[in-house]
Coordinates of C-alpha atoms in Angstrom, one line a residue:
M97 CA 80.0 134.3 19.3
H98 CA 80.1 130.8 17.7
R99 CA 79.4 130.5 14.0
I100 CA 77.3 127.7 12.5
A101 CA 76.8 126.9 8.8
I102 CA 73.9 124.9 7.5
L103 CA 75.1 123.0 4.4
G104 CA 73.6 120.3 2.0
R105 CA 72.6 119.7 -1.5
P106 CA 69.6 121.8 -2.8
N107 CA 66.1 121.3 -1.5
V108 CA 66.9 119.1 1.5
G109 CA 65.2 121.7 3.8
K110 CA 68.1 123.9 4.9
S111 CA 66.1 127.1 4.9
T112 CA 63.2 125.5 6.8
L113 CA 65.7 124.3 9.4
F114 CA 67.3 127.8 9.5
N115 CA 63.9 129.4 10.2
R116 CA 63.1 126.9 12.9
L117 CA 66.5 127.4 14.7
V118 CA 66.3 131.2 14.4
G119 CA 62.6 131.2 15.6
R120 CA 61.3 133.4 12.8
K121 CA 60.8 133.2 9.0
L122 CA 63.9 134.9 7.5
A123 CA 64.8 132.5 4.7
I124 CA 62.4 132.0 1.7
V125 CA 61.2 128.4 1.6
D126 CA 59.8 126.8 -1.6
D127 CA 59.8 123.4 -3.2
T128 CA 61.8 124.8 -6.1
P129 CA 65.5 123.8 -5.7
G130 CA 67.9 126.6 -5.4
V131 CA 65.6 129.3 -4.0
T132 CA 68.4 130.4 -1.6
R133 CA 71.1 132.0 -3.6
D134 CA 72.7 134.3 -1.1
R135 CA 74.1 133.5 2.3
K136 CA 71.6 134.5 5.1
E137 CA 72.9 135.1 8.6
A138 CA 71.0 135.6 11.9
E139 CA 71.7 135.5 15.6
A140 CA 70.0 132.9 17.6
T141 CA 70.2 131.1 21.0
I142 CA 70.5 127.3 20.7
G143 CA 70.7 125.2 23.8
G144 CA 71.4 128.3 25.8
V145 CA 74.4 129.3 23.7
P146 CA 74.4 132.4 21.5
V147 CA 75.3 131.6 17.9
L148 CA 75.5 133.2 14.5
L149 CA 73.7 131.0 12.1
A150 CA 74.4 131.0 8.3
D151 CA 71.9 129.5 5.8
T152 CA 73.9 128.8 2.7
A153 CA 73.0 128.2 -0.9
G154 CA 72.8 124.5 -1.9
L155 CA 76.2 122.8 -2.6
E156 CA 76.3 122.2 -6.3
E157 CA 78.8 120.5 -8.6
A158 CA 79.1 123.4 -11.2
P159 CA 81.8 125.6 -12.8
P160 CA 82.7 128.6 -10.6
D161 CA 81.6 131.1 -13.3
T162 CA 78.0 130.0 -13.2
I163 CA 75.3 131.0 -10.6
P164 CA 75.4 127.5 -9.0
G165 CA 79.2 127.6 -9.0
R166 CA 79.2 131.0 -7.3
M167 CA 76.6 129.6 -4.8
R168 CA 79.0 126.7 -4.0
A169 CA 82.0 129.1 -3.5
S170 CA 79.8 131.1 -1.1
S171 CA 79.0 127.9 0.8
E172 CA 82.6 126.9 1.0
A173 CA 83.5 130.3 2.4
A174 CA 80.8 129.9 5.1
L175 CA 82.2 126.4 5.9
R176 CA 85.7 127.7 6.4
A177 CA 84.5 130.5 8.8
S178 CA 82.4 128.2 11.0
D179 CA 82.9 126.5 14.3
L180 CA 80.3 123.9 13.5
V181 CA 78.7 122.6 10.3
L182 CA 75.1 121.2 10.2
F183 CA 75.1 118.9 7.2
V184 CA 71.5 118.2 6.1
V185 CA 70.4 115.2 4.0
D186 CA 66.8 114.2 3.0
A187 CA 65.8 111.0 4.8
R188 CA 62.8 110.5 2.5
A189 CA 64.9 110.7 -0.7
G190 CA 67.7 108.5 0.8
I191 CA 71.4 109.0 0.4
T192 CA 72.4 110.3 -3.1
P193 CA 75.8 110.3 -4.8
A194 CA 75.9 114.1 -4.2
D195 CA 75.4 113.5 -0.5
R196 CA 78.3 111.0 -0.5
A197 CA 80.6 113.4 -2.4
F198 CA 79.9 116.3 0.0
A199 CA 80.3 114.1 3.0
A200 CA 83.7 113.1 1.8
W201 CA 84.5 116.8 1.2
L202 CA 83.4 117.6 4.8
R203 CA 85.5 114.8 6.3
R204 CA 88.6 116.1 4.4
A205 CA 87.9 119.6 5.7
G206 CA 88.2 118.3 9.3
L207 CA 85.6 120.5 10.8
P208 CA 83.1 119.3 13.5
V209 CA 80.0 118.2 11.7
V210 CA 76.5 117.4 13.0
L211 CA 74.7 115.1 10.5
I212 CA 71.0 115.9 10.2
A213 CA 68.5 113.6 8.5
N214 CA 65.6 115.9 7.7
K215 CA 62.0 115.0 6.7
A216 CA 62.1 112.1 9.1
E217 CA 58.5 112.4 10.3
G218 CA 57.3 109.5 12.5
R219 CA 58.9 106.2 13.4
L220 CA 59.4 105.1 9.8
G221 CA 61.1 108.4 9.0
A222 CA 63.4 108.0 12.0
Q223 CA 64.3 104.5 10.7
A224 CA 65.0 105.8 7.2
A225 CA 67.3 108.4 8.8
M226 CA 69.6 105.6 10.0
E227 CA 70.7 105.0 6.3
A228 CA 72.8 108.2 6.7
Y229 CA 75.3 106.3 9.0
E230 CA 77.1 105.2 5.8
L231 CA 78.3 108.8 5.3
G232 CA 80.9 108.3 8.1
L233 CA 79.9 111.5 9.9
G234 CA 78.7 109.9 13.1
D235 CA 75.1 109.4 14.3
P236 CA 72.5 111.1 12.1
L237 CA 69.9 113.1 14.0
P238 CA 66.4 112.5 12.7
V239 CA 64.4 115.7 12.6
S240 CA 61.5 117.2 10.7
A241 CA 62.2 120.9 10.2
E242 CA 58.7 121.4 8.7
H243 CA 56.8 119.8 11.6
G244 CA 59.3 120.8 14.4
D245 CA 60.1 117.2 15.4
G246 CA 63.5 116.3 17.0
L247 CA 64.7 119.9 17.4
G248 CA 65.2 119.4 21.1
G249 CA 67.9 116.7 20.5
L250 CA 69.5 119.0 17.9
H251 CA 69.6 121.9 20.4
D252 CA 71.4 119.5 22.8
E253 CA 73.8 118.2 20.3
I254 CA 74.8 121.7 19.1
R255 CA 75.3 123.0 22.7
D256 CA 77.4 119.9 23.6
R257 CA 79.6 120.4 20.5
L258 CA 80.1 124.1 21.0
T259 CA 80.7 123.9 24.8
A260 CA 83.2 121.0 24.7
G261 CA 86.8 121.9 25.6
G262 CA 86.1 124.1 28.6
R263 CA 85.0 127.2 26.8
E264 CA 81.8 127.3 28.8
P265 CA 81.0 126.7 32.6
K266 CA 81.5 123.3 34.0
E267 CA 78.5 120.9 34.1
A268 CA 78.0 121.6 37.9
E269 CA 77.7 125.3 37.3
R270 CA 75.7 125.1 34.0
P271 CA 72.1 125.9 34.8
L272 CA 69.5 123.1 34.6
R273 CA 67.1 124.3 31.9
L274 CA 63.5 123.9 33.1
A275 CA 60.3 124.7 31.2
I276 CA 57.0 125.1 33.1
I277 CA 54.2 124.3 30.7
G278 CA 50.4 123.7 31.0
R279 CA 46.9 124.8 30.1
P280 CA 45.9 128.4 30.6
N281 CA 45.1 129.2 34.3
A282 CA 46.5 126.0 35.6
G283 CA 48.7 128.1 38.0
K284 CA 52.1 128.2 36.2
S285 CA 52.9 131.9 37.0
T286 CA 51.9 131.4 40.7
L287 CA 54.2 128.4 40.8
V288 CA 57.0 130.4 39.3
N289 CA 56.5 133.2 41.9
T290 CA 56.5 130.6 44.7
L291 CA 59.7 129.0 43.4
L292 CA 61.5 132.4 43.1
G293 CA 60.0 133.8 46.4
E294 CA 59.0 137.0 44.6
E295 CA 56.2 138.3 42.4
R296 CA 57.9 138.2 39.1
M297 CA 54.9 137.1 37.0
I298 CA 51.5 138.8 36.7
T299 CA 48.8 136.4 38.0
G300 CA 45.0 136.5 37.9
P301 CA 41.9 134.5 37.1
E302 CA 41.8 135.5 33.5
P303 CA 43.3 132.8 31.2
G304 CA 46.2 133.9 29.0
L305 CA 47.7 136.7 31.2
T306 CA 51.3 135.5 30.5
R307 CA 52.0 136.3 26.9
D308 CA 55.7 135.7 26.5
A309 CA 58.1 132.9 27.5
V310 CA 60.0 134.7 30.3
A311 CA 63.4 133.4 31.2
M312 CA 64.8 133.8 34.7
E313 CA 67.4 132.1 37.0
F314 CA 67.4 130.9 40.6
R315 CA 69.4 128.5 42.7
D316 CA 68.1 125.4 44.5
A317 CA 70.1 123.1 46.9
E318 CA 72.1 121.6 44.0
G319 CA 72.9 124.7 41.9
P320 CA 71.6 127.1 39.2
V321 CA 68.3 126.6 37.4
R322 CA 67.3 128.5 34.3
L323 CA 63.5 128.8 34.4
V324 CA 61.2 129.5 31.5
D325 CA 57.6 130.2 32.4
T326 CA 55.7 129.9 29.2
A327 CA 52.5 131.4 27.9
G328 CA 49.7 128.8 28.3
M329 CA 49.2 126.4 25.5
R330 CA 45.6 125.8 24.1
R331 CA 44.2 123.8 21.3
K332 CA 44.6 125.4 17.9
A333 CA 40.9 125.8 17.4
R334 CA 40.9 128.1 20.4
I335 CA 43.8 130.3 19.3
S336 CA 42.0 133.2 17.7
H337 CA 44.5 136.0 18.3
R338 CA 47.8 136.5 16.5
L339 CA 49.4 137.3 19.9
E340 CA 48.3 134.0 21.4
Q341 CA 49.5 132.1 18.3
M342 CA 52.9 133.6 19.0
S343 CA 52.6 132.6 22.7
V344 CA 52.0 129.0 21.7
A345 CA 55.1 129.1 19.4
A346 CA 57.1 130.5 22.3
S347 CA 55.9 127.6 24.6
L348 CA 57.0 125.0 21.9
A349 CA 60.4 126.7 21.5
S350 CA 61.0 126.8 25.3
L351 CA 60.1 123.0 25.4
K352 CA 62.9 122.4 22.9
E353 CA 65.3 124.6 24.8
A354 CA 64.5 122.8 28.2
E355 CA 66.0 119.7 29.6
I356 CA 63.2 119.0 32.1
V357 CA 59.6 119.9 31.6
V358 CA 57.2 120.5 34.5
L359 CA 53.6 120.0 33.4
V360 CA 51.3 122.0 35.7
V361 CA 47.9 120.2 35.9
D362 CA 44.9 121.6 37.7
A363 CA 44.0 118.9 40.3
L364 CA 40.4 120.1 40.4
L365 CA 40.0 119.5 36.7
G366 CA 42.3 116.4 36.3
M367 CA 44.4 115.6 33.3
D368 CA 42.7 116.2 29.9
E369 CA 43.6 115.6 26.3
Q370 CA 45.4 119.0 26.1
D371 CA 47.6 118.0 29.1
L372 CA 48.4 114.7 27.4
R373 CA 49.2 116.4 24.2
I374 CA 51.8 118.6 26.0
A375 CA 53.2 115.5 27.8
R376 CA 53.5 113.6 24.5
L377 CA 55.2 116.6 22.9
A378 CA 57.8 116.6 25.7
E379 CA 58.3 112.9 25.3
R380 CA 58.7 113.2 21.5
E381 CA 61.4 115.9 22.0
G382 CA 63.2 113.5 24.4
R383 CA 62.5 115.7 27.5
A384 CA 62.1 114.2 31.0
L385 CA 58.7 115.0 32.5
V386 CA 57.6 115.9 36.1
I387 CA 53.9 116.6 36.8
A388 CA 53.0 119.3 39.3
F389 CA 49.5 118.4 40.5
N390 CA 48.4 122.0 41.5
K391 CA 45.6 123.3 43.7
W392 CA 45.9 120.1 45.8
D393 CA 44.7 121.9 48.9
A394 CA 41.3 122.4 47.3
V395 CA 40.7 118.8 46.4
E396 CA 38.2 117.0 48.6
D397 CA 38.5 113.4 47.5
R398 CA 42.3 113.1 47.1
A399 CA 42.4 109.3 46.7
A400 CA 40.0 109.5 43.8
A401 CA 42.0 112.4 42.2
R402 CA 45.2 110.4 42.4
R403 CA 43.5 107.3 41.0
G404 CA 42.1 109.3 38.1
L405 CA 45.5 110.7 37.3
E406 CA 47.2 107.3 37.5
D407 CA 44.6 105.8 35.2
V408 CA 45.1 108.5 32.6
L409 CA 48.9 108.2 32.8
T410 CA 48.8 104.4 32.5
A411 CA 46.4 104.4 29.6
S412 CA 47.8 107.3 27.6
L413 CA 51.4 107.9 28.5
A414 CA 53.1 104.5 28.4
Q415 CA 56.3 106.0 26.9
S416 CA 57.0 107.9 30.1
K417 CA 56.0 105.1 32.5
G418 CA 56.6 105.9 36.1
V419 CA 56.6 109.8 35.6
S420 CA 57.0 111.6 38.9
V421 CA 53.8 113.3 40.2
V422 CA 54.2 116.1 42.9
P423 CA 50.9 117.2 44.6
L424 CA 51.3 120.8 45.7
S425 CA 49.5 124.2 46.1
A426 CA 51.4 127.0 44.3
A427 CA 49.2 129.6 46.0
T428 CA 49.9 128.5 49.6
G429 CA 53.4 127.0 48.9
R430 CA 52.5 123.6 50.4
G431 CA 54.3 120.7 48.7
V432 CA 56.3 123.1 46.5
E433 CA 59.6 122.1 48.3
K434 CA 59.2 118.6 46.9
L435 CA 59.2 119.8 43.2
M436 CA 62.9 120.6 42.7
P437 CA 64.2 117.4 44.3
A438 CA 61.8 115.5 41.8
V439 CA 63.1 117.6 38.9
R440 CA 66.8 116.9 39.9
E441 CA 66.1 113.2 40.2
A442 CA 64.5 113.2 36.7
H443 CA 67.5 115.1 35.4
A444 CA 69.9 112.6 36.8
L445 CA 68.1 109.7 35.2
W446 CA 67.8 111.6 31.9
N447 CA 71.6 112.1 31.9
R448 CA 72.4 108.5 33.0
R449 CA 74.6 106.2 30.9
V450 CA 74.8 102.4 31.4
P451 CA 78.3 100.9 30.8
T452 CA 78.5 98.6 27.7
G453 CA 79.3 95.5 29.7
E454 CA 76.4 95.9 32.0
L455 CA 74.1 96.7 29.1
N456 CA 75.1 93.6 27.1
R457 CA 74.6 91.3 30.1
W458 CA 71.0 92.7 30.3
F459 CA 70.6 92.4 26.5
E460 CA 71.7 88.7 26.5
A461 CA 69.3 87.9 29.3
M462 CA 66.4 89.6 27.5
K463 CA 67.1 87.6 24.3
E464 CA 67.3 84.4 26.2
R465 CA 64.0 85.1 27.9
H466 CA 62.3 86.0 24.6
P467 CA 64.2 85.3 21.4
P468 CA 63.5 87.7 18.5
P469 CA 60.7 86.4 16.3
L470 CA 60.9 85.3 12.7
V471 CA 60.0 88.0 10.2
E472 CA 58.9 87.0 6.7
G473 CA 60.3 83.5 7.5
K474 CA 63.7 84.9 8.2
R475 CA 65.6 84.9 11.5
I476 CA 66.5 88.3 13.1
K477 CA 69.9 87.9 14.7
L478 CA 70.6 90.6 17.3
R479 CA 74.3 90.8 18.1
Y480 CA 75.0 93.5 20.7
A481 CA 73.8 96.8 22.2
T482 CA 75.6 100.0 23.0
M483 CA 74.5 103.3 24.6
P484 CA 75.8 106.0 22.3
K485 CA 74.3 108.8 24.3
A486 CA 72.2 109.9 27.2
R487 CA 69.9 113.0 27.3
P488 CA 67.6 111.0 26.8
P489 CA 69.0 107.5 27.3
T490 CA 69.5 106.0 23.9
I491 CA 70.2 102.3 23.1
A492 CA 71.6 101.2 19.7
V493 CA 71.0 97.6 18.8
F494 CA 73.1 96.0 16.1
G495 CA 72.4 92.8 14.2
T496 CA 71.3 91.1 10.9
R497 CA 67.9 92.4 9.9
A498 CA 67.7 94.4 13.2
E499 CA 65.7 97.1 11.4
M500 CA 62.9 94.6 10.8
L501 CA 62.3 94.0 14.5
P502 CA 58.5 94.2 15.2
E503 CA 57.0 97.0 17.3
D504 CA 56.0 94.7 20.2
Y505 CA 59.5 93.4 20.6
R506 CA 60.9 97.0 20.5
R507 CA 58.5 97.8 23.3
Y508 CA 59.6 94.7 25.2
L509 CA 63.2 95.8 25.1
V510 CA 62.4 99.4 26.1
N511 CA 60.2 98.4 29.0
S512 CA 62.6 95.8 30.4
F513 CA 65.5 98.3 30.1
R514 CA 63.4 100.9 32.0
E515 CA 62.6 98.3 34.8
S516 CA 66.1 96.7 34.9
F517 CA 68.0 100.0 35.2
A518 CA 65.3 101.8 37.3
M519 CA 64.6 104.7 34.9
P520 CA 61.0 105.7 35.5
G521 CA 59.5 108.7 33.8
V522 CA 62.2 109.4 31.2
P523 CA 61.8 108.8 27.5
I524 CA 64.0 106.0 26.1
R525 CA 65.2 105.8 22.5
L526 CA 65.9 102.6 20.6
N527 CA 67.9 102.7 17.4
L528 CA 68.2 99.5 15.3
R529 CA 71.1 99.0 12.9
G530 CA 71.1 96.1 10.5
T531 CA 74.3 94.7 8.9
D532 CA 74.8 95.3 5.2
N533 CA 76.2 91.8 4.4
P534 CA 73.2 89.5 3.5
Y535 CA 75.4 86.4 4.0
A536 CA 76.7 87.5 7.5
E537 CA 74.4 85.2 9.4
E538 CA 72.9 82.8 6.9
E539 CA 72.8 79.3 8.1

């Protein structure tokens, strides 16, 4: 089993992250620095890979005979025994001298490190996380352990690091991880039974029959699929029972474990705010989305139903423009054969990388068509773009004052990238990295 250590200076949110990754509250969390004094370990499954996770005491500069000194010795021991280190910094507080010292120590140790910028809520938080590039430990992953944001990307990164080097099955034989999510009684369990060709899930008219996130595997025409049928998600105001609160937590966890999310929508009711909330959650976690428009056989005015869905998607789900919609009937099986091809197509786009040369030809054309605007009377000089990762497609743009680029120009770049490279329905990330030298482009 792979060992992972969570390290960082005190009070950056290591224990909160530990609890999130383990899926239950094992480490004590408090605003007082240094609450965690002993190493806590727990088994967890991250990105489909079983791991032993160690939450360590904060790294402290202190003599070894003091409590902080012994805590640091314990943390160093955890580091040496680990296959992967999660180094946590606080995006809100910025990079401190202690962070820089420990980053240098980690680089000298030569172990694989994932750099996590915690407390990065919202777009401003994600932008603040970019400051951590200076530590020289690669791309920082912006997350909010407290709110659960960005954990899907962290699951992917951990899995990719641990399975590199051929220790795990080849990509072709690695199961596609699929979450089936939706409101209670939208027909999720019936859809699972139809996909599997057997009665694996209890179904019935009562909402909330499925209590657990149930994992199972099957094969489609292209290979293995790991399916998680989740307990129905409802608005918090309607969650009265402790059991159902746990079900919603399991649904959120399965969404983070998944690569593709199938959102089951009742075609007779149409898409409501709860469905949109689930779709936005999938997008926020960087998951590709496919909508299963269920109970299609019972819809009388199909043109009106399609129009209604398209209107809602256009108005409220701009980030996943062009999302694939598959009308089907889970109960009769009609149209279900079109679901997995749509899922596989979304998965291929979600994994797609654009070569740097091709990307920069597009980037130059976009700048020529609409040059970046002046901000506070100063010119923003965008130099070049790269695509550091897929899953989801992520563009990094470098230039002087790039981080000051207005929101409408960011949207312009993302939308034109989606259209130019034919990537409908998948979330696209845009990271902006300014140059440190204030004289680099002064004219």
